[in-house]
Coordinates of C-alpha atoms in Angstrom, one line a residue:
M4 CA 12.3 -31.4 9.1
N5 CA 15.1 -30.0 10.7
R6 CA 16.9 -28.1 8.0
P7 CA 20.8 -27.5 9.1
W8 CA 21.7 -25.9 6.0
K9 CA 20.1 -22.9 6.9
H10 CA 22.8 -21.1 8.7
V11 CA 24.8 -21.8 5.1
R12 CA 25.6 -18.1 3.5
V13 CA 25.7 -18.7 -0.4
A14 CA 29.2 -17.4 -2.0
A15 CA 28.8 -14.1 -4.0
D16 CA 30.8 -15.8 -7.2
V17 CA 28.0 -18.6 -6.6
L18 CA 25.1 -16.1 -6.4
A19 CA 26.3 -14.1 -9.9
I20 CA 25.8 -17.2 -11.7
P21 CA 22.1 -17.1 -13.8
S22 CA 20.2 -20.1 -12.7
L23 CA 16.6 -21.4 -11.8
V24 CA 17.2 -23.0 -8.3
S25 CA 16.0 -20.9 -5.5
E26 CA 19.2 -19.7 -2.8
E27 CA 18.2 -22.3 -0.4
E28 CA 18.9 -25.0 -2.9
L29 CA 21.8 -23.5 -3.6
R30 CA 23.0 -22.9 0.6
Y31 CA 21.4 -27.1 0.6
L32 CA 24.1 -27.8 -2.1
T33 CA 26.7 -25.8 -0.3
W34 CA 26.3 -27.4 3.0
L35 CA 26.0 -31.1 1.5
T36 CA 29.8 -31.2 0.1
G37 CA 30.7 -28.4 2.7
E38 CA 29.2 -30.5 6.1
A39 CA 27.7 -33.4 5.0
F40 CA 30.0 -34.9 2.5
A41 CA 32.2 -37.9 4.1
S42 CA 34.8 -38.4 1.0
R43 CA 33.5 -41.9 0.0
G44 CA 32.8 -41.1 -3.5
A45 CA 32.4 -38.9 -6.1
V46 CA 29.9 -35.9 -6.4
V47 CA 28.4 -36.1 -9.7
D48 CA 26.1 -32.8 -11.4
L49 CA 24.0 -34.2 -14.0
G50 CA 22.7 -31.6 -15.9
T51 CA 25.2 -28.4 -14.9
W52 CA 23.3 -25.6 -17.4
L53 CA 25.3 -22.5 -16.8
G54 CA 27.0 -23.8 -13.3
A55 CA 25.1 -22.6 -10.3
S56 CA 24.6 -25.7 -8.9
T57 CA 28.2 -27.1 -10.0
A58 CA 29.7 -23.8 -8.4
A59 CA 27.5 -24.8 -5.3
L60 CA 28.7 -28.0 -4.5
A61 CA 32.5 -27.1 -6.0
D62 CA 32.3 -24.1 -3.0
G63 CA 31.4 -26.5 0.0
L64 CA 34.2 -28.7 -1.4
R65 CA 36.6 -25.4 -1.0
R66 CA 35.4 -24.2 2.7
S67 CA 35.3 -28.1 3.9
G68 CA 39.4 -28.2 2.4
R69 CA 38.3 -32.3 1.7
P70 CA 40.1 -33.9 -1.6
G71 CA 37.7 -34.0 -4.4
R72 CA 36.5 -32.3 -7.5
V73 CA 32.6 -31.8 -9.0
Q74 CA 32.2 -34.2 -12.0
G75 CA 29.7 -32.0 -14.2
L76 CA 28.1 -33.5 -17.2
D77 CA 25.9 -31.6 -19.6
L78 CA 25.0 -31.7 -23.2
F79 CA 25.6 -28.0 -23.4
A80 CA 23.1 -27.4 -26.6
W81 CA 21.4 -24.2 -25.8
R82 CA 17.6 -24.3 -25.7
R83 CA 15.9 -20.1 -26.4
G84 CA 12.6 -21.7 -25.6
Y85 CA 13.2 -21.1 -21.5
M86 CA 17.3 -20.3 -20.8
E87 CA 17.1 -17.4 -22.8
E88 CA 14.4 -16.0 -20.5
T89 CA 16.4 -16.5 -17.1
A90 CA 20.3 -15.7 -19.0
P91 CA 19.8 -13.3 -22.3
L92 CA 22.9 -14.2 -24.1
D93 CA 21.3 -14.3 -27.5
L94 CA 22.5 -17.7 -28.8
P95 CA 21.0 -19.5 -31.3
E96 CA 19.1 -22.1 -30.7
G97 CA 21.3 -25.7 -30.2
A98 CA 24.5 -23.4 -29.6
D99 CA 27.3 -24.8 -27.4
F100 CA 27.2 -22.9 -24.2
E101 CA 30.4 -24.3 -22.7
P102 CA 32.3 -21.1 -22.6
H103 CA 29.9 -19.4 -21.0
F104 CA 29.7 -22.3 -18.2
R105 CA 33.4 -22.3 -17.9
R106 CA 33.5 -18.5 -17.3
Y107 CA 30.8 -18.4 -14.7
T108 CA 32.5 -20.8 -12.7
A109 CA 35.8 -19.8 -13.1
P110 CA 36.5 -18.9 -9.8
L111 CA 35.7 -22.2 -8.9
A112 CA 37.6 -24.2 -11.7
A113 CA 40.2 -26.0 -9.0
W114 CA 37.1 -28.1 -7.6
I115 CA 35.2 -28.4 -11.3
D116 CA 35.7 -31.3 -13.9
V117 CA 33.1 -30.7 -16.9
R118 CA 32.6 -32.7 -19.4
K119 CA 29.8 -32.8 -22.8
A120 CA 27.5 -36.1 -22.4
D121 CA 24.2 -37.1 -23.4
L122 CA 22.8 -39.1 -20.8
L123 CA 20.8 -41.0 -22.9
S124 CA 24.2 -43.3 -23.9
T125 CA 27.1 -41.8 -21.7
R126 CA 28.9 -44.2 -19.6
W127 CA 30.1 -43.9 -15.9
E128 CA 33.3 -44.9 -15.1
G129 CA 34.5 -42.7 -12.0
G130 CA 34.0 -45.4 -9.1
E131 CA 31.2 -45.2 -6.2
I132 CA 29.2 -41.8 -6.2
E133 CA 28.4 -40.2 -3.3
I134 CA 26.5 -37.5 -3.7
L135 CA 24.5 -38.0 -7.3
F136 CA 22.9 -34.0 -8.3
V137 CA 19.9 -34.5 -10.8
D138 CA 19.2 -31.9 -12.7
A139 CA 18.5 -33.4 -16.0
A140 CA 15.6 -35.8 -15.4
K141 CA 13.7 -33.9 -17.9
S142 CA 11.5 -36.8 -19.2
W143 CA 11.0 -40.9 -18.5
E144 CA 13.7 -41.8 -20.9
L145 CA 16.4 -40.0 -19.1
T146 CA 15.2 -40.5 -15.7
K147 CA 15.2 -44.5 -16.7
A148 CA 18.9 -43.6 -18.5
F149 CA 20.2 -42.2 -15.5
L150 CA 19.2 -44.2 -12.7
A151 CA 20.3 -47.7 -15.3
E152 CA 23.9 -46.3 -15.6
F153 CA 24.4 -44.1 -12.3
G154 CA 22.5 -46.1 -9.9
P155 CA 24.8 -49.3 -9.9
H156 CA 27.5 -46.9 -8.8
L157 CA 25.5 -45.7 -5.5
V158 CA 26.1 -46.9 -2.0
P159 CA 22.9 -48.2 -0.2
G160 CA 22.5 -46.3 2.8
E161 CA 25.3 -43.6 2.1
S162 CA 24.4 -42.3 -1.1
R163 CA 22.7 -39.3 -2.1
V164 CA 20.6 -38.8 -5.0
V165 CA 19.7 -35.5 -5.1
L166 CA 16.6 -34.6 -7.0
Q167 CA 16.6 -31.0 -7.9
D168 CA 12.9 -31.0 -10.0
Y169 CA 11.4 -33.6 -7.5
R170 CA 8.1 -31.5 -7.0
H171 CA 8.2 -29.6 -10.1
W172 CA 4.6 -30.7 -12.3
Y173 CA 7.0 -30.5 -15.4
T174 CA 8.6 -34.1 -14.3
H175 CA 5.6 -35.4 -12.2
W176 CA 7.2 -39.0 -13.2
L177 CA 10.0 -38.7 -10.1
P178 CA 7.8 -38.7 -7.2
L179 CA 5.6 -42.1 -9.0
V180 CA 9.1 -43.7 -9.4
F181 CA 10.6 -42.7 -6.2
E182 CA 7.3 -42.5 -4.3
S183 CA 6.4 -46.1 -5.5
R184 CA 9.1 -47.9 -4.1
P185 CA 10.0 -47.4 -0.6
D186 CA 11.6 -50.8 -0.5
E187 CA 14.4 -48.9 -2.5
W188 CA 14.1 -45.3 -1.9
E189 CA 14.8 -43.6 1.8
E190 CA 14.0 -39.6 2.1
V191 CA 16.1 -38.5 3.6
E192 CA 16.2 -33.9 2.9
S193 CA 14.2 -31.7 1.5
V194 CA 14.5 -27.8 0.9
E195 CA 11.7 -26.1 2.6
R196 CA 11.4 -23.2 -0.4
G197 CA 12.0 -25.3 -3.7
T198 CA 11.8 -28.1 -5.8
T199 CA 14.7 -30.4 -4.3
V200 CA 14.2 -33.6 -3.1
T201 CA 17.0 -36.1 -1.6
F202 CA 16.8 -40.1 -1.4
R203 CA 18.7 -42.4 -0.4
P204 CA 19.0 -46.0 -1.8
L205 CA 18.0 -49.0 0.5
R206 CA 19.8 -51.5 -1.2
P207 CA 21.8 -52.3 -4.1
L208 CA 20.5 -50.8 -7.6
T209 CA 22.1 -53.2 -10.6
R210 CA 22.6 -52.3 -14.2
G211 CA 19.1 -53.3 -16.3
G212 CA 17.4 -54.4 -13.0
E213 CA 14.5 -53.2 -11.0
L214 CA 16.1 -50.1 -11.1
A215 CA 14.7 -49.3 -13.9
R216 CA 11.1 -50.5 -13.2
P217 CA 8.6 -49.5 -13.4
C218 CA 9.7 -46.3 -15.7
S219 CA 7.2 -45.1 -18.0
E220 CA 4.1 -43.5 -18.2
E221 CA 2.0 -46.7 -19.0
S222 CA 3.3 -48.2 -15.6
F223 CA 1.1 -46.1 -13.8
A224 CA -2.4 -45.8 -13.8
M225 CA -4.4 -42.5 -12.8
A226 CA -5.9 -44.7 -9.6
S227 CA -2.4 -45.4 -8.6
A228 CA -0.9 -42.0 -9.5
R229 CA -3.8 -40.4 -7.5
A230 CA -2.7 -42.5 -4.4
I231 CA 1.1 -41.8 -5.1
F232 CA 0.6 -38.2 -5.0
G233 CA -2.3 -37.8 -2.4
R234 CA 0.2 -39.2 0.0
R235 CA 2.7 -36.6 -0.7
M236 CA 0.2 -33.5 -1.1
E237 CA -1.1 -34.7 2.4
R238 CA 2.6 -34.6 4.0
E239 CA 3.9 -31.8 2.5
G240 CA 0.9 -29.1 2.1
G241 CA 1.0 -25.5 1.3
R242 CA 3.1 -24.0 -1.6
N243 CA 5.2 -27.5 -1.9
G244 CA 1.3 -29.3 -1.8
A245 CA 0.2 -26.9 -4.7
W246 CA 3.6 -27.6 -6.6
L247 CA 2.6 -31.6 -6.2
A248 CA -1.3 -31.2 -7.2
L249 CA 0.1 -29.2 -10.8
G250 CA 1.7 -32.9 -11.3
L251 CA -1.1 -34.9 -10.5
Y252 CA -2.9 -32.8 -12.5
R253 CA -0.3 -33.2 -15.1
K254 CA -1.1 -36.8 -15.3
A255 CA -4.6 -36.2 -15.2
L256 CA -4.5 -34.5 -18.4
I257 CA -2.2 -37.1 -20.4
E258 CA -5.1 -39.9 -19.5
D259 CA -7.7 -37.8 -20.7
S260 CA -9.5 -38.2 -17.3
R261 CA -11.0 -35.0 -17.8
E262 CA -13.1 -35.5 -14.6
E263 CA -10.4 -35.5 -12.9
A264 CA -8.5 -32.8 -14.5
K265 CA -11.6 -30.5 -14.3
A266 CA -11.9 -31.5 -10.3
L267 CA -8.1 -30.8 -9.2
R268 CA -8.0 -27.1 -11.7
E269 CA -11.6 -26.0 -9.9
G270 CA -10.9 -27.4 -6.2
R271 CA -7.4 -26.1 -6.2
W272 CA -7.4 -23.0 -7.9
V273 CA -7.7 -20.8 -4.6
E274 CA -4.3 -22.8 -3.9
F275 CA -2.7 -22.4 -7.1
L276 CA -3.7 -18.6 -6.9
A277 CA -2.3 -18.1 -3.6
H278 CA 1.0 -19.5 -4.2
G279 CA 1.4 -17.8 -7.4
F280 CA 0.8 -20.9 -9.8
A281 CA -1.5 -19.3 -12.3
D282 CA 0.7 -19.2 -15.5
D283 CA 2.6 -22.0 -14.1
L284 CA -1.4 -23.7 -15.0
L285 CA -0.9 -22.3 -18.5
D286 CA 2.3 -23.5 -19.0
L287 CA 1.5 -26.7 -18.1
E288 CA -2.0 -27.3 -20.2
L289 CA 0.2 -26.1 -23.2
L290 CA 3.3 -29.0 -22.8
T291 CA 0.8 -31.6 -22.4
L292 CA -2.1 -31.0 -24.7
P293 CA -1.3 -31.9 -28.3
A294 CA -3.9 -30.0 -30.1
L295 CA -2.8 -26.7 -27.8
Q296 CA 0.4 -27.0 -29.2
R297 CA -0.4 -27.0 -32.9
G298 CA -2.5 -24.2 -32.1
W299 CA -0.1 -21.9 -30.8
Q300 CA 2.3 -23.1 -33.8
R301 CA 0.2 -22.1 -36.4
F302 CA -0.7 -19.1 -34.3
D303 CA 3.2 -18.6 -34.3
E304 CA 2.8 -18.6 -38.0
G305 CA 0.2 -16.5 -38.8
A306 CA -2.5 -19.0 -39.5
Y307 CA -4.9 -17.3 -37.0
E308 CA -7.8 -18.7 -38.4
E309 CA -6.4 -22.1 -38.1
A310 CA -5.3 -21.1 -34.4
S311 CA -8.6 -20.2 -33.7
A312 CA -10.5 -23.7 -34.8
L313 CA -7.6 -25.8 -32.5
A314 CA -8.4 -23.3 -29.3
R315 CA -12.1 -24.1 -29.5
E316 CA -11.1 -28.3 -30.2
C317 CA -9.9 -27.8 -27.2
L318 CA -13.1 -26.0 -25.3
P319 CA -16.0 -28.5 -25.0
G320 CA -19.2 -26.2 -24.2
G321 CA -16.5 -23.5 -24.1
E322 CA -15.3 -24.4 -21.1
G323 CA -11.7 -26.2 -20.5
P324 CA -7.8 -25.7 -20.2
H325 CA -7.2 -21.9 -19.7
R326 CA -4.2 -22.0 -22.1
A327 CA -7.4 -23.0 -24.8
Q328 CA -9.1 -19.5 -24.2
D329 CA -5.7 -17.7 -23.9
L330 CA -5.4 -19.0 -27.4
L331 CA -8.6 -17.8 -28.8
A332 CA -8.5 -14.8 -27.2
C333 CA -5.0 -14.0 -28.9
A334 CA -5.8 -15.4 -32.4
S335 CA -9.0 -13.5 -32.1
M336 CA -7.9 -10.4 -31.5
H337 CA -5.3 -10.8 -34.6
L338 CA -8.1 -12.0 -36.1
G339 CA -9.8 -8.4 -35.6
R340 CA -12.4 -10.2 -33.7
L341 CA -12.6 -8.2 -30.9
A342 CA -15.7 -9.1 -28.8
E343 CA -14.8 -12.7 -29.2
A344 CA -11.5 -11.6 -27.7
E345 CA -12.8 -10.0 -24.6
D346 CA -15.6 -13.3 -24.2
A347 CA -12.4 -15.6 -23.9
L348 CA -10.4 -13.4 -21.7
E349 CA -13.2 -12.7 -19.3
R350 CA -13.7 -16.7 -19.2
L351 CA -10.2 -16.9 -18.5
L352 CA -10.0 -14.3 -16.0
R353 CA -13.2 -15.4 -14.1
A354 CA -11.6 -18.9 -14.3
A355 CA -8.3 -17.2 -13.3
P356 CA -8.6 -14.5 -11.7
G357 CA -4.5 -13.8 -10.7
C358 CA -2.8 -15.0 -14.0
A359 CA -0.5 -12.1 -15.1
R360 CA -0.9 -13.4 -18.7
A361 CA -4.3 -13.3 -18.9
L362 CA -4.4 -9.6 -17.1
L363 CA -1.3 -8.5 -20.2
R364 CA -3.8 -10.0 -22.9
R365 CA -6.5 -7.7 -21.6
A366 CA -4.4 -4.9 -21.2
Q367 CA -3.5 -5.7 -25.2
L368 CA -7.3 -6.0 -25.8
R369 CA -8.6 -2.5 -24.1
I370 CA -5.4 -1.0 -26.6
A371 CA -7.1 -2.7 -29.5
Q372 CA -10.3 -0.6 -28.3
G373 CA -8.9 2.4 -27.9
R374 CA -9.1 1.9 -23.7
F375 CA -6.0 3.1 -22.6
P376 CA -7.1 4.0 -19.3
E377 CA -8.4 0.5 -18.6
A378 CA -5.1 -1.1 -20.0
E379 CA -3.1 0.7 -17.1
P380 CA -4.3 -1.3 -14.1
D381 CA -4.2 -4.4 -15.9
L382 CA -0.8 -3.1 -16.9
L383 CA 0.6 -2.7 -13.6
E384 CA -1.3 -5.9 -12.0
A385 CA 0.0 -8.4 -14.4
V386 CA 3.8 -6.7 -13.8
R387 CA 2.9 -7.2 -10.0
R388 CA 2.0 -11.0 -9.9
G389 CA 4.5 -11.7 -13.1
G390 CA 7.1 -9.1 -13.4
E391 CA 10.2 -11.2 -11.2
R392 CA 10.2 -13.3 -14.3
A393 CA 12.9 -11.6 -16.7
G394 CA 11.3 -12.7 -19.6
F395 CA 7.8 -12.0 -18.7
L396 CA 8.4 -8.3 -17.6
R397 CA 10.0 -8.2 -21.3
Y398 CA 6.7 -8.7 -23.1
A399 CA 5.0 -6.5 -20.2
L400 CA 7.6 -3.8 -20.9
A401 CA 6.6 -3.8 -24.7
V402 CA 3.0 -4.0 -24.1
V403 CA 3.5 -0.6 -22.0
E404 CA 5.6 0.7 -25.5
Q405 CA 2.6 -0.6 -27.6
L406 CA -0.1 1.7 -24.9
F407 CA 1.5 4.7 -25.7
R408 CA 2.2 4.4 -29.4
A409 CA -1.5 3.9 -29.8
G410 CA -1.9 7.2 -28.7
A411 CA -2.3 7.3 -25.0
D412 CA -1.9 10.3 -23.1
P413 CA 1.9 11.0 -23.2
E414 CA 2.4 12.6 -19.9
R415 CA 0.9 9.3 -18.2
I416 CA 4.6 8.5 -19.2
P417 CA 6.7 9.1 -16.2
L418 CA 3.2 8.3 -13.7
L419 CA 3.2 4.8 -14.8
Y420 CA 6.7 3.8 -15.5
G421 CA 7.1 5.3 -11.6
E422 CA 4.5 3.0 -10.9
L423 CA 6.4 -0.2 -12.6
A424 CA 9.4 1.0 -11.2
A425 CA 7.9 0.7 -7.7
L426 CA 6.5 -3.2 -8.2
V427 CA 10.3 -4.1 -9.6
P428 CA 12.8 -1.7 -8.1
G429 CA 16.3 -1.7 -9.6
S430 CA 14.9 -2.7 -12.7
P431 CA 17.5 -1.9 -15.7
E432 CA 14.4 -2.9 -18.2
V433 CA 11.9 -0.7 -16.7
R434 CA 14.6 2.1 -17.0
A435 CA 15.8 1.4 -21.0
S436 CA 11.8 0.8 -21.8
M437 CA 11.1 4.4 -20.5
A438 CA 14.1 5.9 -22.3
T439 CA 13.0 4.1 -25.3
T440 CA 8.9 5.2 -25.2
R441 CA 10.1 8.4 -24.1
S442 CA 12.4 9.1 -27.5
R443 CA 9.6 8.2 -29.5

């Protein structure tokens, strides 16, 4: 596929905004409004978050000199569970973060209009839409709502619907909805590195009509999902194909197709590992399996026996979702059942040898067992595999501090931190953690 945005340089004021989109995706959005936009309709950003996508679209308008402003809509309610990891603003759950959006996008404010909106109930009265960027299709309901409200304002053959999460396993419904309707949607662009895929409507989409159907989990049987994802995975391959395979795996878990889920998990594990998706697999299982969700909730509440029981419930015959082994290991460590924790972690690491989180758990176990030299290799390998994630790096550094508090040789402090600094060069977190550890 030709990707004419490869030459585009992302503006420094756009790159400075905390974001969950890749640099190529920002290049693509800048190109979209800077070179592909024909000023025939509005540019709309659904789900602005802190403004990186909005600013990239606005920068394209700035560069082109064409009239227009990006219309940004977001609920602006802070969700600490995933937002704080990327943008540590230390806001309470549900806090209004619109002031931070405005601060980050201030250099491009002349090209941006933004308003607080609940996409489940908002109304669009801004006329035809030429570019609709969607980073808010985080549920079946939101997907149906944006299609029903904004879809009728798309121009067949001209408008673009840019789906930022298209390949992501979390939004496995997007391929199901769009790939199942070749009579309605035509793919026009996709990024090479990232999850964004763009479609163009082929015919008018009427409010409340076929546009919003099928748009529920029940609308797609497992066999149908397998065929839809299979065609797409065969076409994509590589890292992007692995992303999509995780989406099909999530569908199999939702449908309780255990044999299919097991075949996907085991058959594609090498591929998941090669593309760094081991930890995504654990997160996917947690979000999909209610018993696991309850188990981790009870763990967070300190009810370790109950958490252990719920983990076992998810492990028929001792084997099952990786995240259940993870929960069993963590609960067992807190209960002082170190042999049981070790067995669960060994099972997990046999199944998921490149999982950064599992390696870090084993390092914690070694610390609890007083086997300090054996903890260090797991710590370093965990950071090598997962250190680019800010939240994970903070967790790893907390384990490093735990290692030296537990009685590891203090002369190892500068050596270990030196190796960590080489793995994540320039990290202020590593320097701060080293200073804290030495002061103790």
